[in-house]
Amino acid sequence: MNKVWFYLKPHVPRMIVGVLIKFIGTIMDLFLPWILSYLIDVIVPREDIGDVLFCGLLMLLCSIVAWAGNVVANRMASRVARNTTQSLRHDLFKRISYLSCRQTDDFTIASLESRLTSDTYNIHQMIGMMQRLGIRAPILLLGGITITMLLEPVLTLVLLAVLPFVAFVVFYISRKGIPLYTKLQKSVDRMVRVVRENASGIRVIKALSKSEYEKGRFSEVNRDVVEKETKASTTMAASNPLMNMLLNTGLTLVVVVGAFRVYGGQTKTGTILAFLTYFTIILNAMLSINRMFVLYSKGAASAKRISEVLDAPEDLKVGDRDHQDSEYHIQFDHVSFAYHTGRSQVVSDISFALKKGETLGIIGATGCGKSTIVNLLIRFYDPDSGVIRIDGDDIRGIPTMELQSKFGIVFQNDVLFSDTIEENISFGRGLDRQAVEEAVECAQARWFIGELEEGLDYQLAIRGSNLSGGQKQRVLISRALAAHPEILILDDSSSALDYQTDARLRQALAERFQGTTTVVIAQRVSSIRSADHILMLEQGRVIGYGTHEELMANCPPYREISMSQMGGNRHGE
């Protein structure tokens, strides 16, 4: 809740004004039964129509002030809740954007989506309702008890005898509710994950006729959410009937005792009517307080989950700049890494060095650690041991924005957004159209973009689903090339290209990006055979390093792959 209070601080002046307005409106509500009691017991027996009209006008004025005050205060409360949640959601989104990949893996994407949506909504509801009910209900409760004490102390004692039991019910049930809502939100995380997976893989699910299986999987997580929500709601809902029973018991006792007191001439009829009205006000105030505790339970659980993200420590801190003079642009010096502490290493003792403008090809079986090398180079993760340097600088000492600006990247499973082709290539970097067109031409995408009626202004569907696999890859390569990066990384980015297009792409890169150091991850030997260095991995370890000719002569696994893909003699010719 400390984080929520931090975001509420700028709105404290507005909240204070809202509280004052709400206070005035609520006091007017409390005056109405008292005026009615005075009218019945004092004014009516006088039979003075002028005084009766005056009291009526006074009650009308109180009603108008109460109504106007509550409307204005509620609008102010809604504005505070909206602005607070907007700021909170903005900072949460920003923090999620800067989480390290390891932290994102720990939280999971589904959980982060849930915290950004349903959890912030719960906080919005809590802030708004706490301002509406959190001020009005206590004033009505305490004010009602105070006025009834002045009107009829004996009947008030009957009422007060019930309130400790009511308070215990609210406290006990609210204490049970918060952990239940925390468990519920975790179940919602799992459901969001399943929905997300189904939405992303809908074509595969349909193609393999797995719709029924996925429906069963969703039904399972949905059932878990329903069970936890039912348990939490049932627990919190138990307070309403219990409170009604206690308060109505008190009301019954008040009526019985009041009847005896009226019969005995110890109190007046108007006083009893006012007291019953105040009792109804107190009853509604207690129910409002109960509702407020339900919303608080949800909001507190959500605030805790959001605070876990906002308070997540900086995982990839930028250290002191460690520079060593070197002729190499990129160096891996005995680098080892595991995604989870205590588990087997994904890559072990990786070493290589590239001069500026050289090309490294990485090849190996699926899961051998090819993409992990890229993730470490970009510093999505820090290695467990060893050092990675760019221009002699340890990347752990290079500021994040400076480091990331060096790269142009096409990931293995990269994403296109629902926007024009030009915007997907420019990607908010302020690139002019000429730079985009040059990148398109180099990536061999000009011919198919030229066939589109809108050209670069062609609107892509979500994830670029209205393009073929090869077309998507060429748009993604265009994005990586458009800013003329120092280091170009192509992670299996030509797998959907035919051999001719792949060859033209490699030729264009060699001609136009001679000063760019390139790392190419590929499954096809033809994509990397002309590279200055080729790194072959097996189970995270280097089993071959050199040129194509050197590996054909000295690395049997590489030679076997080359000959199976390209045929020919032992040199792959």
Coordinates of C-alpha atoms in Angstrom, one line a residue:
M1 CA 0.0 0.0 0.0
N2 CA 3.0 2.3 0.4
K3 CA 3.3 2.5 -3.4
V4 CA -0.3 3.5 -3.8
W5 CA 0.1 6.2 -1.2
F6 CA 3.2 7.5 -3.1
Y7 CA 1.0 8.0 -6.2
L8 CA -1.8 9.6 -4.2
K9 CA 0.5 12.3 -2.7
P10 CA 0.2 14.8 -5.6
H11 CA -3.6 14.6 -5.2
V12 CA -3.8 15.2 -1.5
P13 CA -5.0 18.9 -1.8
R14 CA -7.8 17.8 -4.1
M15 CA -8.7 15.0 -1.7
I16 CA -8.8 17.4 1.3
V17 CA -11.2 19.6 -0.6
G18 CA -13.3 16.6 -1.6
V19 CA -13.4 15.4 2.1
L20 CA -14.6 18.9 3.2
I21 CA -17.3 18.9 0.6
K22 CA -18.3 15.3 1.4
F23 CA -18.3 16.2 5.1
I24 CA -20.7 19.1 4.6
G25 CA -23.0 17.0 2.5
T26 CA -23.0 14.1 5.0
I27 CA -23.8 16.5 7.9
M28 CA -26.8 17.8 5.9
D29 CA -28.0 14.2 5.6
L30 CA -27.7 13.7 9.4
F31 CA -29.7 16.9 10.1
L32 CA -32.8 15.7 8.2
P33 CA -34.1 13.2 10.7
W34 CA -33.4 15.6 13.6
I35 CA -35.4 18.4 11.9
L36 CA -38.2 15.9 11.2
S37 CA -38.2 14.9 14.9
Y38 CA -38.4 18.5 16.0
L39 CA -41.2 19.2 13.5
I40 CA -43.3 16.3 14.8
D41 CA -42.7 16.8 18.5
V42 CA -42.5 20.6 18.8
I43 CA -43.8 22.5 15.7
V44 CA -46.9 20.4 14.8
P45 CA -48.5 20.6 18.3
R46 CA -48.3 24.5 17.9
E47 CA -50.4 24.3 14.7
D48 CA -48.3 27.1 13.2
I49 CA -48.3 26.6 9.4
G50 CA -45.5 29.2 9.0
D51 CA -43.1 27.2 11.2
V52 CA -44.1 24.0 9.5
L53 CA -43.3 25.6 6.1
F54 CA -40.0 26.9 7.4
C55 CA -39.0 23.5 8.6
G56 CA -40.0 22.0 5.3
L57 CA -37.9 24.5 3.4
L58 CA -35.0 23.9 5.8
M59 CA -35.2 20.1 5.1
L60 CA -35.4 20.8 1.3
L61 CA -32.3 23.1 1.6
C62 CA -30.4 20.4 3.5
S63 CA -31.4 17.8 0.9
I64 CA -30.1 20.0 -2.0
V65 CA -26.8 20.7 -0.2
A66 CA -26.4 17.0 0.6
W67 CA -27.1 16.0 -3.0
A68 CA -24.9 18.6 -4.5
G69 CA -22.0 18.0 -2.1
N70 CA -22.1 14.3 -2.7
V71 CA -22.2 14.7 -6.5
V72 CA -19.2 17.2 -6.5
A73 CA -17.2 15.1 -4.1
N74 CA -17.8 11.9 -6.0
R75 CA -16.7 13.5 -9.3
M76 CA -13.5 14.7 -7.5
A77 CA -12.9 11.3 -6.1
S78 CA -13.3 9.7 -9.6
R79 CA -10.8 12.2 -11.0
V80 CA -8.3 11.4 -8.3
A81 CA -8.8 7.6 -8.8
R82 CA -8.4 8.0 -12.6
N83 CA -5.3 10.1 -12.4
T84 CA -3.6 8.0 -9.7
T85 CA -4.2 4.8 -11.6
Q86 CA -3.1 6.4 -14.9
S87 CA 0.2 7.4 -13.3
L88 CA 0.6 4.0 -11.6
R89 CA -0.2 2.1 -14.8
H90 CA 2.3 4.3 -16.8
D91 CA 5.1 3.6 -14.3
L92 CA 4.3 -0.1 -14.1
F93 CA 4.4 -0.4 -17.9
K94 CA 7.7 1.5 -17.9
R95 CA 9.2 -0.7 -15.2
I96 CA 8.0 -3.9 -17.0
S97 CA 9.8 -2.6 -20.1
Y98 CA 13.0 -2.3 -18.2
L99 CA 12.9 -5.6 -16.4
S100 CA 15.7 -7.9 -17.3
C101 CA 14.9 -11.0 -19.2
R102 CA 15.6 -13.1 -16.1
Q103 CA 13.1 -11.0 -14.1
T104 CA 10.5 -11.3 -16.8
D105 CA 11.0 -15.0 -16.8
D106 CA 10.5 -15.1 -13.1
F107 CA 7.3 -13.0 -13.1
T108 CA 6.0 -14.5 -16.4
I109 CA 4.5 -12.5 -19.2
A110 CA 1.0 -13.6 -18.3
S111 CA 1.4 -12.4 -14.7
L112 CA 2.8 -9.0 -15.8
E113 CA -0.2 -8.6 -18.1
S114 CA -2.6 -9.4 -15.3
R115 CA -0.9 -6.9 -12.9
L116 CA -1.0 -4.2 -15.6
T117 CA -4.7 -4.7 -16.2
S118 CA -6.9 -6.4 -13.6
D119 CA -4.7 -5.4 -10.6
T120 CA -4.6 -1.7 -11.6
Y121 CA -8.4 -1.9 -12.1
N122 CA -8.8 -3.2 -8.5
I123 CA -6.7 -0.3 -7.2
H124 CA -8.8 2.2 -9.2
Q125 CA -11.9 0.8 -7.6
M126 CA -10.4 0.8 -4.2
I127 CA -9.2 4.5 -4.4
G128 CA -12.5 5.7 -5.8
M129 CA -14.6 3.8 -3.3
M130 CA -12.4 4.7 -0.3
Q131 CA -12.9 8.4 -1.0
R132 CA -16.7 8.0 -1.5
L133 CA -17.5 5.5 1.3
G134 CA -14.4 6.0 3.4
I135 CA -15.5 9.5 4.3
R136 CA -19.3 9.3 4.2
A137 CA -19.8 6.0 5.9
P138 CA -17.8 6.7 9.1
I139 CA -19.3 10.2 9.4
L140 CA -22.8 8.7 9.1
L141 CA -21.9 6.0 11.6
L142 CA -20.3 8.2 14.2
G143 CA -22.6 11.2 13.6
G144 CA -25.7 8.9 13.8
I145 CA -24.5 7.4 17.1
T146 CA -23.8 10.9 18.5
I147 CA -27.1 12.3 17.6
T148 CA -29.1 9.3 18.8
M149 CA -27.1 9.6 22.1
L150 CA -28.4 13.1 22.4
L151 CA -32.0 12.2 21.4
E152 CA -32.4 9.0 23.4
P153 CA -29.4 7.7 25.4
V154 CA -31.2 4.5 26.6
L155 CA -32.0 3.3 23.1
T156 CA -28.5 4.3 21.9
L157 CA -27.0 1.9 24.5
V158 CA -29.1 -0.9 23.0
L159 CA -27.6 -0.1 19.6
L160 CA -24.1 0.2 20.9
A161 CA -24.3 -3.3 22.5
V162 CA -24.6 -4.7 19.0
L163 CA -21.7 -2.8 17.3
P164 CA -18.8 -4.7 18.9
F165 CA -20.1 -7.9 17.3
V166 CA -20.4 -6.2 13.9
A167 CA -16.9 -4.8 14.1
F168 CA -15.5 -8.3 15.0
V169 CA -17.3 -9.8 11.9
V170 CA -15.9 -7.1 9.6
F171 CA -12.3 -7.5 11.0
Y172 CA -12.3 -11.3 11.0
I173 CA -13.7 -11.7 7.5
S174 CA -11.5 -9.0 6.0
R175 CA -8.4 -10.7 7.5
K176 CA -9.4 -13.9 5.8
G177 CA -10.2 -12.2 2.5
I178 CA -6.9 -10.6 1.5
P179 CA -4.9 -14.0 1.2
L180 CA -7.8 -15.4 -0.8
Y181 CA -7.8 -12.6 -3.3
T182 CA -4.0 -13.0 -3.7
K183 CA -4.5 -16.6 -4.6
L184 CA -7.3 -15.6 -7.0
Q185 CA -5.0 -13.2 -8.8
K186 CA -2.4 -15.9 -9.3
S187 CA -5.1 -18.2 -10.8
V188 CA -6.0 -15.3 -13.1
D189 CA -2.3 -15.1 -14.1
R190 CA -2.5 -18.8 -15.2
M191 CA -5.7 -18.2 -17.1
V192 CA -4.2 -15.2 -18.9
R193 CA -1.2 -17.4 -19.9
V194 CA -3.4 -20.1 -21.4
V195 CA -5.5 -17.5 -23.3
R196 CA -2.3 -15.8 -24.6
E197 CA -0.9 -19.1 -25.7
N198 CA -4.1 -20.0 -27.5
A199 CA -4.4 -16.6 -29.2
S200 CA -0.7 -16.8 -30.4
G201 CA -1.0 -20.4 -31.6
I202 CA -4.5 -20.5 -32.9
R203 CA -3.4 -21.5 -36.4
V204 CA -1.3 -24.4 -35.1
I205 CA -4.2 -25.5 -32.9
K206 CA -6.6 -25.6 -35.8
A207 CA -4.2 -27.2 -38.1
L208 CA -3.5 -30.1 -35.7
S209 CA -7.2 -30.4 -34.7
K210 CA -6.3 -29.6 -31.0
S211 CA -9.2 -27.3 -30.3
E212 CA -10.9 -29.8 -28.0
Y213 CA -7.7 -30.4 -26.1
E214 CA -7.2 -26.6 -25.7
K215 CA -10.8 -26.2 -24.6
G216 CA -10.2 -28.8 -21.9
R217 CA -7.0 -27.0 -20.8
F218 CA -8.8 -23.7 -20.6
S219 CA -11.7 -25.3 -18.7
E220 CA -9.3 -26.5 -16.1
V221 CA -7.7 -23.1 -15.4
N222 CA -11.1 -21.4 -15.7
R223 CA -12.5 -23.9 -13.1
D224 CA -9.7 -23.1 -10.8
V225 CA -10.3 -19.3 -11.1
V226 CA -14.1 -19.9 -10.5
E227 CA -13.4 -22.0 -7.4
K228 CA -11.0 -19.5 -5.9
E229 CA -13.2 -16.5 -6.8
T230 CA -16.2 -18.4 -5.3
K231 CA -14.3 -19.1 -2.1
A232 CA -13.1 -15.5 -1.8
S233 CA -16.5 -14.0 -2.6
T234 CA -18.3 -16.4 -0.4
T235 CA -16.0 -15.6 2.5
M236 CA -16.4 -11.8 2.0
A237 CA -20.2 -12.1 1.3
A238 CA -20.7 -13.9 4.6
S239 CA -20.3 -10.5 6.4
N240 CA -23.5 -9.0 4.9
P241 CA -26.0 -11.5 6.3
L242 CA -24.2 -11.7 9.6
M243 CA -24.2 -7.9 9.9
N244 CA -27.9 -7.7 8.8
M245 CA -28.8 -10.3 11.4
L246 CA -26.9 -8.4 14.2
L247 CA -28.2 -5.0 13.2
N248 CA -31.8 -6.1 12.7
T249 CA -31.6 -7.8 16.1
G250 CA -30.6 -4.5 17.5
L251 CA -33.3 -2.7 15.6
T252 CA -35.9 -5.2 17.0
L253 CA -34.7 -4.5 20.5
V254 CA -34.8 -0.7 19.9
V255 CA -38.4 -1.0 18.7
V256 CA -39.4 -3.1 21.7
V257 CA -37.7 -0.8 24.2
G258 CA -38.9 2.3 22.4
A259 CA -42.5 1.1 22.5
F260 CA -42.3 0.7 26.3
R261 CA -40.7 4.1 26.7
V262 CA -43.3 5.8 24.6
Y263 CA -46.1 4.0 26.4
G264 CA -44.6 5.1 29.7
G265 CA -44.3 8.7 28.5
Q266 CA -40.5 8.7 28.8
T267 CA -40.0 9.7 25.2
K268 CA -42.0 11.1 22.2
T269 CA -43.2 9.6 19.0
G270 CA -41.1 12.0 16.8
T271 CA -38.0 11.0 18.7
I272 CA -38.6 7.3 18.1
L273 CA -39.2 8.0 14.3
A274 CA -36.0 10.0 14.1
F275 CA -34.2 7.3 16.1
L276 CA -35.4 4.6 13.7
T277 CA -34.3 6.7 10.7
Y278 CA -30.9 7.2 12.3
F279 CA -30.7 3.4 12.9
T280 CA -31.3 2.8 9.2
I281 CA -28.6 5.4 8.4
I282 CA -26.2 3.6 10.8
L283 CA -27.2 0.2 9.3
N284 CA -26.4 1.4 5.7
A285 CA -23.2 3.0 6.9
M286 CA -22.1 -0.3 8.4
L287 CA -22.9 -2.1 5.2
S288 CA -21.0 0.5 3.2
I289 CA -18.0 0.0 5.5
N290 CA -18.2 -3.7 4.9
R291 CA -18.3 -3.2 1.1
M292 CA -15.3 -0.9 1.5
F293 CA -13.4 -3.6 3.3
V294 CA -14.2 -6.0 0.4
L295 CA -12.7 -3.6 -2.1
Y296 CA -9.8 -2.8 0.2
S297 CA -9.0 -6.6 0.4
K298 CA -8.9 -6.8 -3.4
G299 CA -7.0 -3.6 -3.7
A300 CA -4.4 -4.5 -1.0
A301 CA -3.8 -7.8 -2.7
S302 CA -3.3 -6.1 -6.1
A303 CA -1.2 -3.3 -4.6
K304 CA 1.2 -6.0 -3.1
R305 CA 1.5 -7.7 -6.5
I306 CA 2.2 -4.3 -8.3
S307 CA 4.7 -3.3 -5.6
E308 CA 6.7 -6.6 -6.3
V309 CA 7.3 -5.3 -9.9
L310 CA 7.9 -1.7 -9.0
D311 CA 10.3 -2.6 -6.2
A312 CA 12.1 -5.3 -8.3
P313 CA 15.8 -4.5 -8.0
E314 CA 17.9 -3.3 -10.9
D315 CA 19.1 -6.7 -12.2
L316 CA 21.6 -5.5 -14.9
K317 CA 23.3 -2.6 -13.2
V318 CA 25.8 -0.6 -15.2
G319 CA 29.2 -0.9 -13.5
D320 CA 32.4 1.1 -13.9
R321 CA 33.8 1.3 -17.4
D322 CA 36.4 -1.5 -17.8
H323 CA 38.4 -0.8 -20.9
Q324 CA 41.3 -2.8 -22.4
D325 CA 43.0 -1.8 -25.6
S326 CA 42.2 -4.4 -28.2
E327 CA 42.2 -4.7 -32.0
Y328 CA 38.9 -6.7 -31.8
H329 CA 35.4 -5.3 -32.1
I330 CA 33.7 -8.2 -30.3
Q331 CA 35.3 -10.6 -27.8
F332 CA 33.9 -13.5 -25.9
D333 CA 36.5 -14.6 -23.2
H334 CA 35.6 -18.0 -21.6
V335 CA 31.9 -17.2 -21.2
S336 CA 29.6 -19.6 -19.4
F337 CA 25.9 -19.2 -18.6
A338 CA 22.9 -20.9 -17.2
Y339 CA 19.3 -19.5 -17.3
H340 CA 18.6 -20.8 -13.8
T341 CA 21.0 -20.9 -10.9
G342 CA 22.0 -24.4 -10.0
R343 CA 21.0 -25.9 -13.3
S344 CA 23.3 -27.2 -16.1
Q345 CA 25.0 -24.5 -18.2
V346 CA 23.4 -23.6 -21.5
V347 CA 26.8 -22.4 -22.9
S348 CA 30.2 -23.3 -21.5
D349 CA 33.6 -21.7 -22.0
I350 CA 32.8 -19.8 -25.2
S351 CA 35.6 -17.8 -26.7
F352 CA 36.0 -16.0 -30.0
A353 CA 37.0 -12.6 -31.3
L354 CA 35.9 -10.6 -34.3
K355 CA 37.5 -7.5 -35.9
K356 CA 35.4 -4.7 -37.1
G357 CA 33.5 -5.6 -40.3
E358 CA 34.0 -9.4 -39.9
T359 CA 31.2 -11.9 -40.0
L360 CA 30.7 -14.7 -37.6
G361 CA 28.5 -17.6 -38.5
I362 CA 27.1 -19.8 -35.7
I363 CA 25.7 -23.2 -36.5
G364 CA 24.6 -26.2 -34.4
A365 CA 21.7 -28.4 -33.4
T366 CA 18.5 -26.9 -31.9
G367 CA 19.1 -26.0 -28.2
C368 CA 22.8 -26.0 -28.4
G369 CA 23.0 -22.3 -27.2
K370 CA 23.2 -20.3 -30.5
S371 CA 20.6 -17.7 -29.5
T372 CA 21.9 -17.6 -25.9
I373 CA 25.2 -16.2 -27.3
V374 CA 23.2 -13.4 -28.9
N375 CA 21.2 -12.8 -25.7
L376 CA 24.5 -12.4 -23.8
L377 CA 26.1 -10.1 -26.4
I378 CA 23.1 -7.8 -26.3
R379 CA 23.2 -8.1 -22.5
F380 CA 19.7 -9.5 -22.0
Y381 CA 21.5 -11.6 -19.4
D382 CA 24.9 -11.4 -17.7
P383 CA 27.2 -14.4 -18.0
D384 CA 27.9 -16.5 -14.9
S385 CA 31.6 -16.4 -15.7
G386 CA 33.8 -14.8 -18.4
V387 CA 33.8 -11.4 -20.0
I388 CA 32.2 -10.0 -23.1
R389 CA 33.8 -6.9 -24.6
I390 CA 32.9 -4.5 -27.4
D391 CA 35.7 -2.3 -28.6
G392 CA 37.6 -3.4 -25.5
D393 CA 34.9 -2.3 -23.1
D394 CA 33.3 -4.8 -20.8
I395 CA 29.6 -4.6 -21.8
R396 CA 28.6 -4.5 -18.1
G397 CA 30.1 -1.0 -18.0
I398 CA 28.5 0.4 -21.1
P399 CA 25.3 2.4 -20.5
T400 CA 22.2 0.5 -21.6
M401 CA 21.1 3.0 -24.3
E402 CA 24.6 3.3 -25.7
L403 CA 25.0 -0.5 -25.8
Q404 CA 21.6 -1.1 -27.5
S405 CA 22.1 1.6 -30.1
K406 CA 25.1 -0.4 -31.5
F407 CA 22.9 -3.3 -32.6
G408 CA 20.6 -4.1 -35.5
I409 CA 18.8 -7.3 -34.7
V410 CA 16.5 -9.8 -36.2
F411 CA 15.4 -12.4 -33.6
Q412 CA 14.4 -16.0 -34.3
N413 CA 10.7 -15.3 -33.4
D414 CA 10.5 -11.6 -34.1
V415 CA 7.3 -9.5 -34.2
L416 CA 5.7 -7.2 -36.6
F417 CA 3.1 -4.7 -35.3
S418 CA -0.3 -3.7 -36.7
D419 CA 1.0 -0.6 -38.5
T420 CA 2.3 0.3 -41.9
I421 CA 5.4 -1.4 -43.4
E422 CA 7.3 1.9 -43.2
E423 CA 6.5 2.4 -39.5
N424 CA 7.5 -1.2 -38.7
I425 CA 10.9 -0.6 -40.3
S426 CA 11.4 2.9 -38.9
F427 CA 10.1 1.7 -35.5
G428 CA 9.9 5.1 -33.9
R429 CA 13.5 6.0 -34.6
G430 CA 12.8 9.0 -36.7
L431 CA 14.4 7.5 -39.8
D432 CA 13.8 9.3 -43.1
R433 CA 12.0 7.5 -46.0
Q434 CA 15.3 7.3 -48.0
A435 CA 16.9 5.2 -45.2
V436 CA 13.9 3.0 -45.1
E437 CA 13.9 2.5 -48.9
E438 CA 17.7 1.7 -48.9
A439 CA 17.1 -0.9 -46.2
V440 CA 14.2 -2.4 -48.1
E441 CA 16.3 -2.7 -51.2
C442 CA 19.2 -4.3 -49.4
A443 CA 16.9 -6.8 -47.6
Q444 CA 15.5 -7.9 -51.0
A445 CA 12.0 -6.7 -50.1
R446 CA 11.6 -4.0 -52.7
W447 CA 10.0 -6.3 -55.3
F448 CA 7.1 -7.6 -53.2
I449 CA 6.5 -4.2 -51.5
G450 CA 6.4 -2.6 -55.0
E451 CA 3.6 -4.9 -56.0
L452 CA 1.4 -3.7 -53.1
E453 CA -0.9 -0.9 -54.0
E454 CA 0.0 1.2 -51.0
G455 CA 3.7 0.3 -51.1
L456 CA 5.5 1.2 -47.8
D457 CA 2.1 2.5 -46.5
Y458 CA 0.6 -1.0 -46.7
Q459 CA -1.1 -1.7 -43.4
L460 CA 0.1 -4.9 -41.7
A461 CA -2.2 -7.1 -39.6
I462 CA -1.2 -8.1 -36.0
R463 CA 2.1 -10.0 -36.1
G464 CA 2.2 -9.4 -39.9
S465 CA -0.2 -12.3 -40.5
N466 CA -1.1 -10.8 -44.0
L467 CA 2.5 -11.4 -45.2
S468 CA 4.1 -14.7 -46.0
G469 CA 7.0 -16.1 -43.9
G470 CA 9.7 -14.9 -46.4
Q471 CA 8.1 -11.5 -46.7
K472 CA 8.0 -11.0 -42.9
Q473 CA 11.6 -12.0 -42.6
R474 CA 12.6 -9.4 -45.2
V475 CA 10.7 -6.6 -43.5
L476 CA 12.4 -7.6 -40.2
I477 CA 15.8 -7.6 -41.9
S478 CA 15.0 -4.1 -43.3
R479 CA 14.2 -2.9 -39.8
A480 CA 17.6 -4.2 -38.5
L481 CA 19.5 -2.5 -41.4
A482 CA 17.7 0.8 -41.6
A483 CA 19.7 2.6 -38.9
H484 CA 23.1 1.3 -40.2
P485 CA 24.1 -0.5 -37.0
E486 CA 27.7 -1.1 -35.8
I487 CA 26.8 -4.8 -35.1
L488 CA 24.2 -6.7 -37.1
I489 CA 22.7 -9.9 -35.6
L490 CA 20.6 -12.2 -37.8
D491 CA 19.2 -15.0 -35.7
D492 CA 18.0 -17.7 -38.1
S493 CA 16.5 -14.8 -40.1
S494 CA 16.7 -16.3 -43.6
S495 CA 15.1 -19.7 -42.9
A496 CA 12.0 -18.8 -44.9
L497 CA 14.0 -17.4 -47.9
D498 CA 14.7 -19.4 -51.0
Y499 CA 18.4 -20.0 -51.8
Q500 CA 18.5 -17.4 -54.6
T501 CA 17.1 -14.6 -52.4
D502 CA 19.3 -15.7 -49.5
A503 CA 22.4 -15.4 -51.8
R504 CA 21.4 -12.0 -53.1
L505 CA 20.8 -10.8 -49.5
R506 CA 24.3 -12.0 -48.4
Q507 CA 25.9 -10.3 -51.5
A508 CA 24.1 -7.0 -50.7
L509 CA 25.2 -7.1 -47.1
A510 CA 28.8 -7.7 -48.1
E511 CA 28.7 -4.8 -50.5
R512 CA 26.8 -2.2 -48.5
F513 CA 27.7 -3.1 -44.9
Q514 CA 31.4 -3.7 -45.1
G515 CA 32.1 -1.9 -41.9
T516 CA 29.4 -3.7 -39.9
T517 CA 30.4 -6.6 -37.8
T518 CA 27.8 -9.3 -38.4
V519 CA 26.7 -12.4 -36.4
V520 CA 24.6 -14.8 -38.3
I521 CA 22.9 -17.8 -36.7
A522 CA 21.8 -20.3 -39.3
Q523 CA 20.6 -23.8 -39.9
R524 CA 21.9 -23.8 -43.5
V525 CA 25.6 -24.0 -44.2
S526 CA 25.0 -22.0 -47.4
S527 CA 24.0 -19.0 -45.3
I528 CA 27.4 -18.9 -43.4
R529 CA 30.0 -20.6 -45.6
S530 CA 31.4 -17.2 -46.8
A531 CA 31.7 -15.9 -43.2
D532 CA 35.1 -14.9 -41.9
H533 CA 34.7 -17.2 -38.9
I534 CA 32.3 -20.1 -38.2
L535 CA 31.5 -21.3 -34.7
M536 CA 30.0 -24.8 -34.4
L537 CA 28.3 -25.6 -31.1
E538 CA 27.2 -28.9 -29.6
Q539 CA 25.4 -28.9 -26.2
G540 CA 26.6 -25.5 -25.4
R541 CA 30.3 -26.2 -26.1
V542 CA 32.5 -25.2 -29.1
I543 CA 33.4 -28.2 -31.2
G544 CA 34.6 -26.3 -34.2
Y545 CA 35.9 -22.8 -35.0
G546 CA 37.4 -21.4 -38.2
T547 CA 36.6 -20.8 -41.8
H548 CA 34.4 -23.0 -43.9
E549 CA 37.4 -24.7 -45.5
E550 CA 39.1 -25.3 -42.1
L551 CA 36.0 -26.8 -40.6
M552 CA 35.5 -29.0 -43.6
A553 CA 39.0 -30.3 -43.1
N554 CA 39.0 -30.5 -39.3
C555 CA 35.5 -30.8 -37.9
P556 CA 33.7 -34.0 -38.9
P557 CA 30.2 -32.9 -37.6
Y558 CA 30.4 -29.7 -39.6
R559 CA 31.6 -31.6 -42.7
E560 CA 28.7 -34.1 -42.3
I561 CA 26.1 -31.3 -42.1
S562 CA 27.6 -29.5 -45.1
M563 CA 27.7 -32.5 -47.3
S564 CA 24.2 -33.6 -46.3
Q565 CA 22.9 -30.1 -47.2
M566 CA 25.0 -29.2 -50.2
G567 CA 26.4 -32.5 -51.4
G568 CA 29.6 -32.4 -53.4
N569 CA 33.1 -33.3 -52.2
R570 CA 34.6 -32.9 -48.8
H571 CA 35.1 -29.1 -49.4
G572 CA 31.3 -28.6 -50.0
E573 CA 31.9 -27.5 -53.6

